mmCIF file of C-alpha atoms in Angstrom:
data_model
loop_
_atom_site.group_PDB
_atom_site.id
_atom_site.type_symbol
_atom_site.label_atom_id
_atom_site.label_comp_id
_atom_site.label_asym_id
_atom_site.label_seq_id
_atom_site.Cartn_x
_atom_site.Cartn_y
_atom_site.Cartn_z
ATOM 1 C CA UNK X 1 35.775 46.677 69.531
ATOM 2 C CA UNK X 2 33.652 49.021 67.537
ATOM 3 C CA UNK X 3 29.920 49.523 67.784
ATOM 4 C CA UNK X 4 28.290 47.292 65.168
ATOM 5 C CA UNK X 5 25.667 49.967 64.485
ATOM 6 C CA UNK X 6 28.301 52.486 63.336
ATOM 7 C CA UNK X 7 30.095 51.620 60.062
ATOM 8 C CA UNK X 8 33.876 51.947 59.980
ATOM 9 C CA UNK X 9 35.087 53.515 56.735
ATOM 10 C CA UNK X 10 38.275 52.703 54.889
ATOM 11 C CA UNK X 11 38.994 49.285 56.397
ATOM 12 C CA UNK X 12 37.440 45.822 56.086
ATOM 13 C CA UNK X 13 34.784 45.031 58.679
ATOM 14 C CA UNK X 14 34.524 41.591 60.181
ATOM 15 C CA UNK X 15 31.832 40.349 62.565
ATOM 16 C CA UNK X 16 32.919 37.644 65.005
ATOM 17 C CA UNK X 17 29.653 35.863 65.724
ATOM 18 C CA UNK X 18 28.907 34.984 69.332
ATOM 19 C CA UNK X 19 25.901 34.568 71.628
ATOM 20 C CA UNK X 20 24.317 36.743 74.294
ATOM 21 C CA UNK X 21 26.059 34.746 77.045
ATOM 22 C CA UNK X 22 29.441 35.774 75.606
ATOM 23 C CA UNK X 23 28.948 39.361 74.391
ATOM 24 C CA UNK X 24 32.703 40.008 74.350
ATOM 25 C CA UNK X 25 33.660 36.620 72.866
ATOM 26 C CA UNK X 26 35.306 33.641 74.453
ATOM 27 C CA UNK X 27 38.718 34.620 75.919
ATOM 28 C CA UNK X 28 40.536 32.429 73.381
ATOM 29 C CA UNK X 29 38.791 34.186 70.486
ATOM 30 C CA UNK X 30 39.751 37.607 71.816
ATOM 31 C CA UNK X 31 43.387 36.728 71.093
ATOM 32 C CA UNK X 32 42.776 37.327 67.373
ATOM 33 C CA UNK X 33 41.589 40.924 67.817
ATOM 34 C CA UNK X 34 45.038 42.530 68.050
ATOM 35 C CA UNK X 35 46.453 40.610 65.046
ATOM 36 C CA UNK X 36 43.404 41.629 63.001
ATOM 37 C CA UNK X 37 43.809 45.269 64.014
ATOM 38 C CA UNK X 38 47.484 45.084 63.035
ATOM 39 C CA UNK X 39 46.330 43.971 59.578
ATOM 40 C CA UNK X 40 43.948 46.918 59.263
ATOM 41 C CA UNK X 41 40.779 44.929 59.917
ATOM 42 C CA UNK X 42 38.015 46.226 62.179
ATOM 43 C CA UNK X 43 36.586 43.255 64.080
ATOM 44 C CA UNK X 44 33.714 43.233 66.522
ATOM 45 C CA UNK X 45 31.630 40.714 68.432
ATOM 46 C CA UNK X 46 27.987 40.397 67.407
ATOM 47 C CA UNK X 47 25.407 37.959 68.724
ATOM 48 C CA UNK X 48 23.922 35.851 65.947
ATOM 49 C CA UNK X 49 20.372 36.593 67.073
ATOM 50 C CA UNK X 50 20.810 40.347 67.621
ATOM 51 C CA UNK X 51 17.796 41.862 65.807
ATOM 52 C CA UNK X 52 19.659 45.152 65.357
ATOM 53 C CA UNK X 53 22.656 43.625 63.571
ATOM 54 C CA UNK X 54 23.090 44.632 59.919
ATOM 55 C CA UNK X 55 24.964 41.669 58.507
ATOM 56 C CA UNK X 56 25.189 43.263 55.075
ATOM 57 C CA UNK X 57 27.474 45.931 56.571
ATOM 58 C CA UNK X 58 30.274 43.397 57.087
ATOM 59 C CA UNK X 59 32.814 42.219 54.568
ATOM 60 C CA UNK X 60 33.015 38.885 56.374
ATOM 61 C CA UNK X 61 30.923 37.237 59.101
ATOM 62 C CA UNK X 62 32.925 34.661 61.058
ATOM 63 C CA UNK X 63 31.175 32.092 63.247
ATOM 64 C CA UNK X 64 32.969 31.842 66.571
ATOM 65 C CA UNK X 65 30.944 31.230 69.745
ATOM 66 C CA UNK X 66 27.185 31.023 69.010
ATOM 67 C CA UNK X 67 26.998 28.256 71.580
ATOM 68 C CA UNK X 68 23.330 28.652 72.465
ATOM 69 C CA UNK X 69 22.042 27.386 69.116
ATOM 70 C CA UNK X 70 21.591 23.719 70.053
ATOM 71 C CA UNK X 71 17.965 24.060 71.178
ATOM 72 C CA UNK X 72 17.244 26.510 68.341
ATOM 73 C CA UNK X 73 19.016 24.801 65.484
ATOM 74 C CA UNK X 74 16.314 25.413 62.858
ATOM 75 C CA UNK X 75 16.344 29.114 63.687
ATOM 76 C CA UNK X 76 20.149 29.170 63.612
ATOM 77 C CA UNK X 77 20.379 27.411 60.240
ATOM 78 C CA UNK X 78 17.725 29.718 58.786
ATOM 79 C CA UNK X 79 19.685 32.720 60.043
ATOM 80 C CA UNK X 80 22.911 31.385 58.505
ATOM 81 C CA UNK X 81 21.229 31.177 55.125
ATOM 82 C CA UNK X 82 20.543 34.932 55.227
ATOM 83 C CA UNK X 83 24.236 35.870 55.621
ATOM 84 C CA UNK X 84 26.007 35.623 52.247
ATOM 85 C CA UNK X 85 29.445 36.456 53.678
ATOM 86 C CA UNK X 86 29.243 33.811 56.405
ATOM 87 C CA UNK X 87 32.180 31.509 57.091
ATOM 88 C CA UNK X 88 31.956 28.699 57.349
ATOM 89 C CA UNK X 89 29.122 28.835 54.832
ATOM 90 C CA UNK X 90 25.454 28.132 55.556
ATOM 91 C CA UNK X 91 25.360 24.774 53.757
ATOM 92 C CA UNK X 92 28.305 23.620 55.875
ATOM 93 C CA UNK X 93 26.478 24.843 58.987
ATOM 94 C CA UNK X 94 23.365 22.861 58.072
ATOM 95 C CA UNK X 95 25.383 19.695 57.459
ATOM 96 C CA UNK X 96 27.700 20.007 60.459
ATOM 97 C CA UNK X 97 25.269 21.032 63.209
ATOM 98 C CA UNK X 98 23.594 17.621 63.151
ATOM 99 C CA UNK X 99 26.050 14.906 64.145
ATOM 100 C CA UNK X 100 24.376 12.430 61.855
ATOM 101 C CA UNK X 101 27.100 13.592 59.456
ATOM 102 C CA UNK X 102 29.192 10.945 61.276
ATOM 103 C CA UNK X 103 27.190 8.249 59.501
ATOM 104 C CA UNK X 104 28.039 9.835 56.156
ATOM 105 C CA UNK X 105 31.730 10.016 57.044
ATOM 106 C CA UNK X 106 31.716 6.407 58.226
ATOM 107 C CA UNK X 107 30.081 5.362 54.968
ATOM 108 C CA UNK X 108 32.887 7.127 53.101
ATOM 109 C CA UNK X 109 35.488 5.044 54.918
ATOM 110 C CA UNK X 110 36.487 7.435 57.685
ATOM 111 C CA UNK X 111 37.177 5.555 60.951
ATOM 112 C CA UNK X 112 34.565 6.867 63.373
ATOM 113 C CA UNK X 113 33.252 5.937 66.803
ATOM 114 C CA UNK X 114 30.482 3.337 66.254
ATOM 115 C CA UNK X 115 27.185 5.109 66.782
ATOM 116 C CA UNK X 116 23.601 3.956 67.241
ATOM 117 C CA UNK X 117 20.892 6.525 66.504
ATOM 118 C CA UNK X 118 17.597 6.639 68.399
ATOM 119 C CA UNK X 119 14.876 8.731 66.750
ATOM 120 C CA UNK X 120 12.227 10.518 68.841
ATOM 121 C CA UNK X 121 9.573 8.029 69.869
ATOM 122 C CA UNK X 122 11.720 5.021 68.969
ATOM 123 C CA UNK X 123 12.110 2.349 71.642
ATOM 124 C CA UNK X 124 15.582 1.740 73.025
ATOM 125 C CA UNK X 125 16.936 -0.846 75.435
ATOM 126 C CA UNK X 126 20.436 -0.576 76.888
ATOM 127 C CA UNK X 127 23.058 -3.267 76.425
ATOM 128 C CA UNK X 128 23.693 -5.614 79.343
ATOM 129 C CA UNK X 129 27.186 -4.288 80.007
ATOM 130 C CA UNK X 130 29.880 -1.906 78.818
ATOM 131 C CA UNK X 131 30.419 1.816 79.164
ATOM 132 C CA UNK X 132 28.523 4.063 76.771
ATOM 133 C CA UNK X 133 28.126 7.758 76.014
ATOM 134 C CA UNK X 134 24.639 9.131 75.393
ATOM 135 C CA UNK X 135 24.126 12.575 73.856
ATOM 136 C CA UNK X 136 21.868 14.414 71.423
ATOM 137 C CA UNK X 137 22.709 14.614 67.725
ATOM 138 C CA UNK X 138 22.458 18.408 67.979
ATOM 139 C CA UNK X 139 24.428 19.825 70.875
ATOM 140 C CA UNK X 140 27.138 22.293 71.855
ATOM 141 C CA UNK X 141 29.905 21.508 74.287
ATOM 142 C CA UNK X 142 29.007 18.671 76.649
ATOM 143 C CA UNK X 143 25.418 19.717 77.227
ATOM 144 C CA UNK X 144 23.005 16.796 77.714
ATOM 145 C CA UNK X 145 25.868 14.294 77.507
ATOM 146 C CA UNK X 146 26.471 11.463 79.971
ATOM 147 C CA UNK X 147 28.646 8.399 80.530
ATOM 148 C CA UNK X 148 27.029 5.167 81.709
ATOM 149 C CA UNK X 149 28.303 1.824 82.974
ATOM 150 C CA UNK X 150 25.477 -0.390 81.788
ATOM 151 C CA UNK X 151 26.453 -3.229 84.129
ATOM 152 C CA UNK X 152 25.287 -0.953 86.959
ATOM 153 C CA UNK X 153 21.476 -1.169 87.402
ATOM 154 C CA UNK X 154 21.278 2.477 88.497
ATOM 155 C CA UNK X 155 23.231 3.604 85.434
ATOM 156 C CA UNK X 156 21.000 1.497 83.196
ATOM 157 C CA UNK X 157 17.911 3.230 84.557
ATOM 158 C CA UNK X 158 19.538 6.660 84.233
ATOM 159 C CA UNK X 159 20.529 5.856 80.639
ATOM 160 C CA UNK X 160 16.940 4.936 79.780
ATOM 161 C CA UNK X 161 15.725 8.164 81.369
ATOM 162 C CA UNK X 162 18.327 10.165 79.444
ATOM 163 C CA UNK X 163 17.213 8.745 76.098
ATOM 164 C CA UNK X 164 13.565 9.271 77.049
ATOM 165 C CA UNK X 165 14.223 12.881 78.047
ATOM 166 C CA UNK X 166 15.865 13.610 74.695
ATOM 167 C CA UNK X 167 13.121 11.766 72.832
ATOM 168 C CA UNK X 168 10.398 13.689 74.651
ATOM 169 C CA UNK X 169 12.139 16.880 73.531
ATOM 170 C CA UNK X 170 11.974 15.736 69.901
ATOM 171 C CA UNK X 171 15.718 15.150 69.718
ATOM 172 C CA UNK X 172 17.675 12.362 68.052
ATOM 173 C CA UNK X 173 19.915 10.469 70.501
ATOM 174 C CA UNK X 174 23.414 9.135 69.867
ATOM 175 C CA UNK X 175 24.652 6.063 71.747
ATOM 176 C CA UNK X 176 28.372 5.350 71.488
ATOM 177 C CA UNK X 177 30.769 3.011 73.280
ATOM 178 C CA UNK X 178 33.015 4.904 75.680
ATOM 179 C CA UNK X 179 36.592 4.725 74.388
ATOM 180 C CA UNK X 180 38.655 4.027 77.476
ATOM 181 C CA UNK X 181 41.863 5.394 75.934
ATOM 182 C CA UNK X 182 40.537 8.900 76.506
ATOM 183 C CA UNK X 183 41.071 8.428 80.242
ATOM 184 C CA UNK X 184 44.812 7.935 79.728
ATOM 185 C CA UNK X 185 45.743 9.388 76.341
ATOM 186 C CA UNK X 186 43.042 12.025 76.155
ATOM 187 C CA UNK X 187 41.393 13.404 73.039
ATOM 188 C CA UNK X 188 43.423 15.043 70.274
ATOM 189 C CA UNK X 189 42.030 18.048 68.428
ATOM 190 C CA UNK X 190 43.726 18.910 65.142
ATOM 191 C CA UNK X 191 43.188 22.515 64.038
ATOM 192 C CA UNK X 192 43.233 23.595 60.401
ATOM 193 C CA UNK X 193 43.128 27.178 59.090
ATOM 194 C CA UNK X 194 42.743 28.695 55.631
ATOM 195 C CA UNK X 195 45.908 29.619 53.789
ATOM 196 C CA UNK X 196 46.928 30.785 50.335
ATOM 197 C CA UNK X 197 47.040 27.179 49.132
ATOM 198 C CA UNK X 198 43.879 26.042 50.899
ATOM 199 C CA UNK X 199 43.103 24.620 54.305
ATOM 200 C CA UNK X 200 46.343 23.787 56.151
ATOM 201 C CA UNK X 201 47.225 22.174 59.468
ATOM 202 C CA UNK X 202 47.956 24.769 62.162
ATOM 203 C CA UNK X 203 48.354 23.055 65.547
ATOM 204 C CA UNK X 204 47.054 20.330 67.836
ATOM 205 C CA UNK X 205 46.000 20.135 71.461
ATOM 206 C CA UNK X 206 45.163 17.448 73.987
ATOM 207 C CA UNK X 207 41.861 17.529 75.828
ATOM 208 C CA UNK X 208 41.636 15.576 79.057
ATOM 209 C CA UNK X 209 38.624 13.387 79.877
ATOM 210 C CA UNK X 210 35.488 15.336 80.752
ATOM 211 C CA UNK X 211 32.758 12.753 81.293
ATOM 212 C CA UNK X 212 32.743 11.326 84.793
ATOM 213 C CA UNK X 213 29.241 9.883 84.967
ATOM 214 C CA UNK X 214 25.584 10.116 83.986
ATOM 215 C CA UNK X 215 23.859 13.267 82.824
ATOM 216 C CA UNK X 216 21.265 14.190 85.425
ATOM 217 C CA UNK X 217 19.554 16.900 83.404
ATOM 218 C CA UNK X 218 21.435 19.777 85.026
ATOM 219 C CA UNK X 219 21.868 22.782 82.763
ATOM 220 C CA UNK X 220 25.368 23.963 81.901
ATOM 221 C CA UNK X 221 26.752 24.716 78.448
ATOM 222 C CA UNK X 222 30.377 24.981 79.435
ATOM 223 C CA UNK X 223 32.363 22.452 81.417
ATOM 224 C CA UNK X 224 36.014 22.995 82.399
ATOM 225 C CA UNK X 225 38.481 21.512 79.943
ATOM 226 C CA UNK X 226 42.051 20.422 80.598
ATOM 227 C CA UNK X 227 43.922 21.669 77.533
ATOM 228 C CA UNK X 228 47.603 21.182 76.712
ATOM 229 C CA UNK X 229 49.595 21.431 73.450
ATOM 230 C CA UNK X 230 50.163 18.196 71.549
ATOM 231 C CA UNK X 231 52.239 17.107 68.559
ATOM 232 C CA UNK X 232 50.068 15.488 65.903
ATOM 233 C CA UNK X 233 51.202 12.111 64.604
ATOM 234 C CA UNK X 234 51.329 11.211 60.895
ATOM 235 C CA UNK X 235 48.514 8.683 61.498
ATOM 236 C CA UNK X 236 46.301 11.348 63.091
ATOM 237 C CA UNK X 237 46.983 13.767 60.249
ATOM 238 C CA UNK X 238 46.126 11.055 57.719
ATOM 239 C CA UNK X 239 42.750 10.412 59.374
ATOM 240 C CA UNK X 240 42.098 14.166 59.453
ATOM 241 C CA UNK X 241 42.862 14.432 55.723
ATOM 242 C CA UNK X 242 40.503 11.524 54.965
ATOM 243 C CA UNK X 243 37.822 13.243 57.024
ATOM 244 C CA UNK X 244 38.205 16.663 55.422
ATOM 245 C CA UNK X 245 38.136 15.120 51.947
ATOM 246 C CA UNK X 246 34.451 14.260 52.504
ATOM 247 C CA UNK X 247 33.308 17.780 53.500
ATOM 248 C CA UNK X 248 30.498 18.922 51.178
ATOM 249 C CA UNK X 249 31.765 21.533 48.748
ATOM 250 C CA UNK X 250 35.405 20.747 49.454
ATOM 251 C CA UNK X 251 37.781 21.520 52.298
ATOM 252 C CA UNK X 252 39.526 24.474 50.708
ATOM 253 C CA UNK X 253 36.619 26.879 50.983
ATOM 254 C CA UNK X 254 36.644 26.510 54.778
ATOM 255 C CA UNK X 255 38.041 29.174 57.103
ATOM 256 C CA UNK X 256 38.743 26.601 59.807
ATOM 257 C CA UNK X 257 38.181 23.001 60.766
ATOM 258 C CA UNK X 258 38.747 20.993 63.921
ATOM 259 C CA UNK X 259 39.120 17.230 63.785
ATOM 260 C CA UNK X 260 38.674 15.480 67.158
ATOM 261 C CA UNK X 261 40.246 12.029 67.499
ATOM 262 C CA UNK X 262 40.514 9.347 70.199
ATOM 263 C CA UNK X 263 42.452 6.066 69.989
ATOM 264 C CA UNK X 264 40.124 3.175 69.262
ATOM 265 C CA UNK X 265 40.377 -0.295 70.836
ATOM 266 C CA UNK X 266 43.384 -1.156 68.614
ATOM 267 C CA UNK X 267 45.109 2.158 69.294
ATOM 268 C CA UNK X 268 44.404 3.654 65.865
ATOM 269 C CA UNK X 269 42.774 7.121 65.830
ATOM 270 C CA UNK X 270 39.041 7.280 65.246
ATOM 271 C CA UNK X 271 36.935 10.364 64.629
ATOM 272 C CA UNK X 272 34.778 11.620 67.481
ATOM 273 C CA UNK X 273 33.629 14.867 65.887
ATOM 274 C CA UNK X 274 34.382 17.101 62.920
ATOM 275 C CA UNK X 275 33.823 20.688 64.069
ATOM 276 C CA UNK X 276 33.138 23.150 61.234
ATOM 277 C CA UNK X 277 30.580 25.501 62.773
ATOM 278 C CA UNK X 278 31.672 27.009 66.083
ATOM 279 C CA UNK X 279 34.662 25.100 67.444
ATOM 280 C CA UNK X 280 37.025 26.400 70.061
ATOM 281 C CA UNK X 281 40.252 26.838 68.089
ATOM 282 C CA UNK X 282 42.593 26.924 71.103
ATOM 283 C CA UNK X 283 44.782 29.591 69.526
ATOM 284 C CA UNK X 284 46.142 30.470 72.944
ATOM 285 C CA UNK X 285 47.843 27.090 73.135
ATOM 286 C CA UNK X 286 50.122 27.327 70.089
ATOM 287 C CA UNK X 287 52.793 29.860 69.199
ATOM 288 C CA UNK X 288 51.727 32.016 66.273
ATOM 289 C CA UNK X 289 48.192 30.625 66.118
ATOM 290 C CA UNK X 290 46.443 34.003 66.689
ATOM 291 C CA UNK X 291 48.386 35.420 63.738
ATOM 292 C CA UNK X 292 47.593 32.373 61.614
ATOM 293 C CA UNK X 293 43.885 32.813 62.334
ATOM 294 C CA UNK X 294 44.133 36.501 61.431
ATOM 295 C CA UNK X 295 45.897 35.558 58.183
ATOM 296 C CA UNK X 296 43.174 32.983 57.480
ATOM 297 C CA UNK X 297 40.551 35.714 57.821
ATOM 298 C CA UNK X 298 42.593 37.933 55.483
ATOM 299 C CA UNK X 299 42.663 35.034 53.012
ATOM 300 C CA UNK X 300 38.889 34.684 53.184
ATOM 301 C CA UNK X 301 38.431 38.438 52.698
ATOM 302 C CA UNK X 302 40.575 38.273 49.569
ATOM 303 C CA UNK X 303 38.317 35.564 48.138
ATOM 304 C CA UNK X 304 35.236 37.779 48.375
ATOM 305 C CA UNK X 305 34.150 39.516 45.172
#
C-alpha cells in the first residue's frame, strides 16, 4: 500500500476506509488489493477519522471496515457528508447506520424480523416467555447484542438491565424474537456488487449461529464467525430484490450490498439486516469474488465525472 500523504501520479487512487483498530484492513478486504493493482489502481487503507487524510486526493473513497463508528455515529455521518467521492454515498450511510430502516422496509412490504423499538427513557417490560434478541439500533458486528430466554427469571432480569444500559447511554433498543432456524440452517448473506448493468448478485455465504446467551456488557467488537459458501435459492434472491428496490436513491448507484436472511417460522426467508455501509463481503469464500469487487470499483470510477 502507498502512503496516503504522497500522491500517486498517472493512476486512479482509491482509499479503502477502515478504522484505527484495523490499519491494514480486515484480511478479507486485503484480497482485493492485488486485483486492483492488476487493473492499474493504487489502493490504500485509510482510517476514516485520520485528521491527516486528504480525501480530495482520491478518485474514489470506499467504505470497508470503519467498525468503530457505532458509538460515534453522528461524527461518522458528518464525516461521510464531507467526502463527495464516497461509496456507498453519505445519504445511504445516514439511512443505513440506524437499523430503524427495518421499519421502513417492513412498511414497504419486505418480510422482516418483527421488531419492537424502545426509545431512551421509555419503559419496557419483557414478555413472559419466548427467546428474544436485544441490541441497539446503531451497532457494528455483535456488539451490545444478547439472546434471552424470557421464561428464565435470571434472563428476564438481565434483559431489563440490557435495555436500561442502552437507554442510559441514549441509545434506541431493538427487541426481536429469536428465529430458531438460525441454530440449524444458519443465516444466509447474499452479496451484490456493481456491474456495467447495475448492482448484480455475486455470491452467498452461510453464517453459523453466534448468539449463545445474554450480553453482560463485556466489550468486544468482533466475535468469531463460522462462514461457509452457500447457494442462494430463488426465494432468497426474490426477497433480496424486493429489499434492494426500496433503497433510497435506487440500488444501481451502490458499489455493494449485503442482504442477510434467516428462515422465519414458516420457513420463508425474512430480512435480518440490509448492510450498505461497512459489511464484510466475504470475498475469500467465493471463486472470482476479489476480481468482481475490483471490477465493481472500476465501474464506480468510470461513473465519476
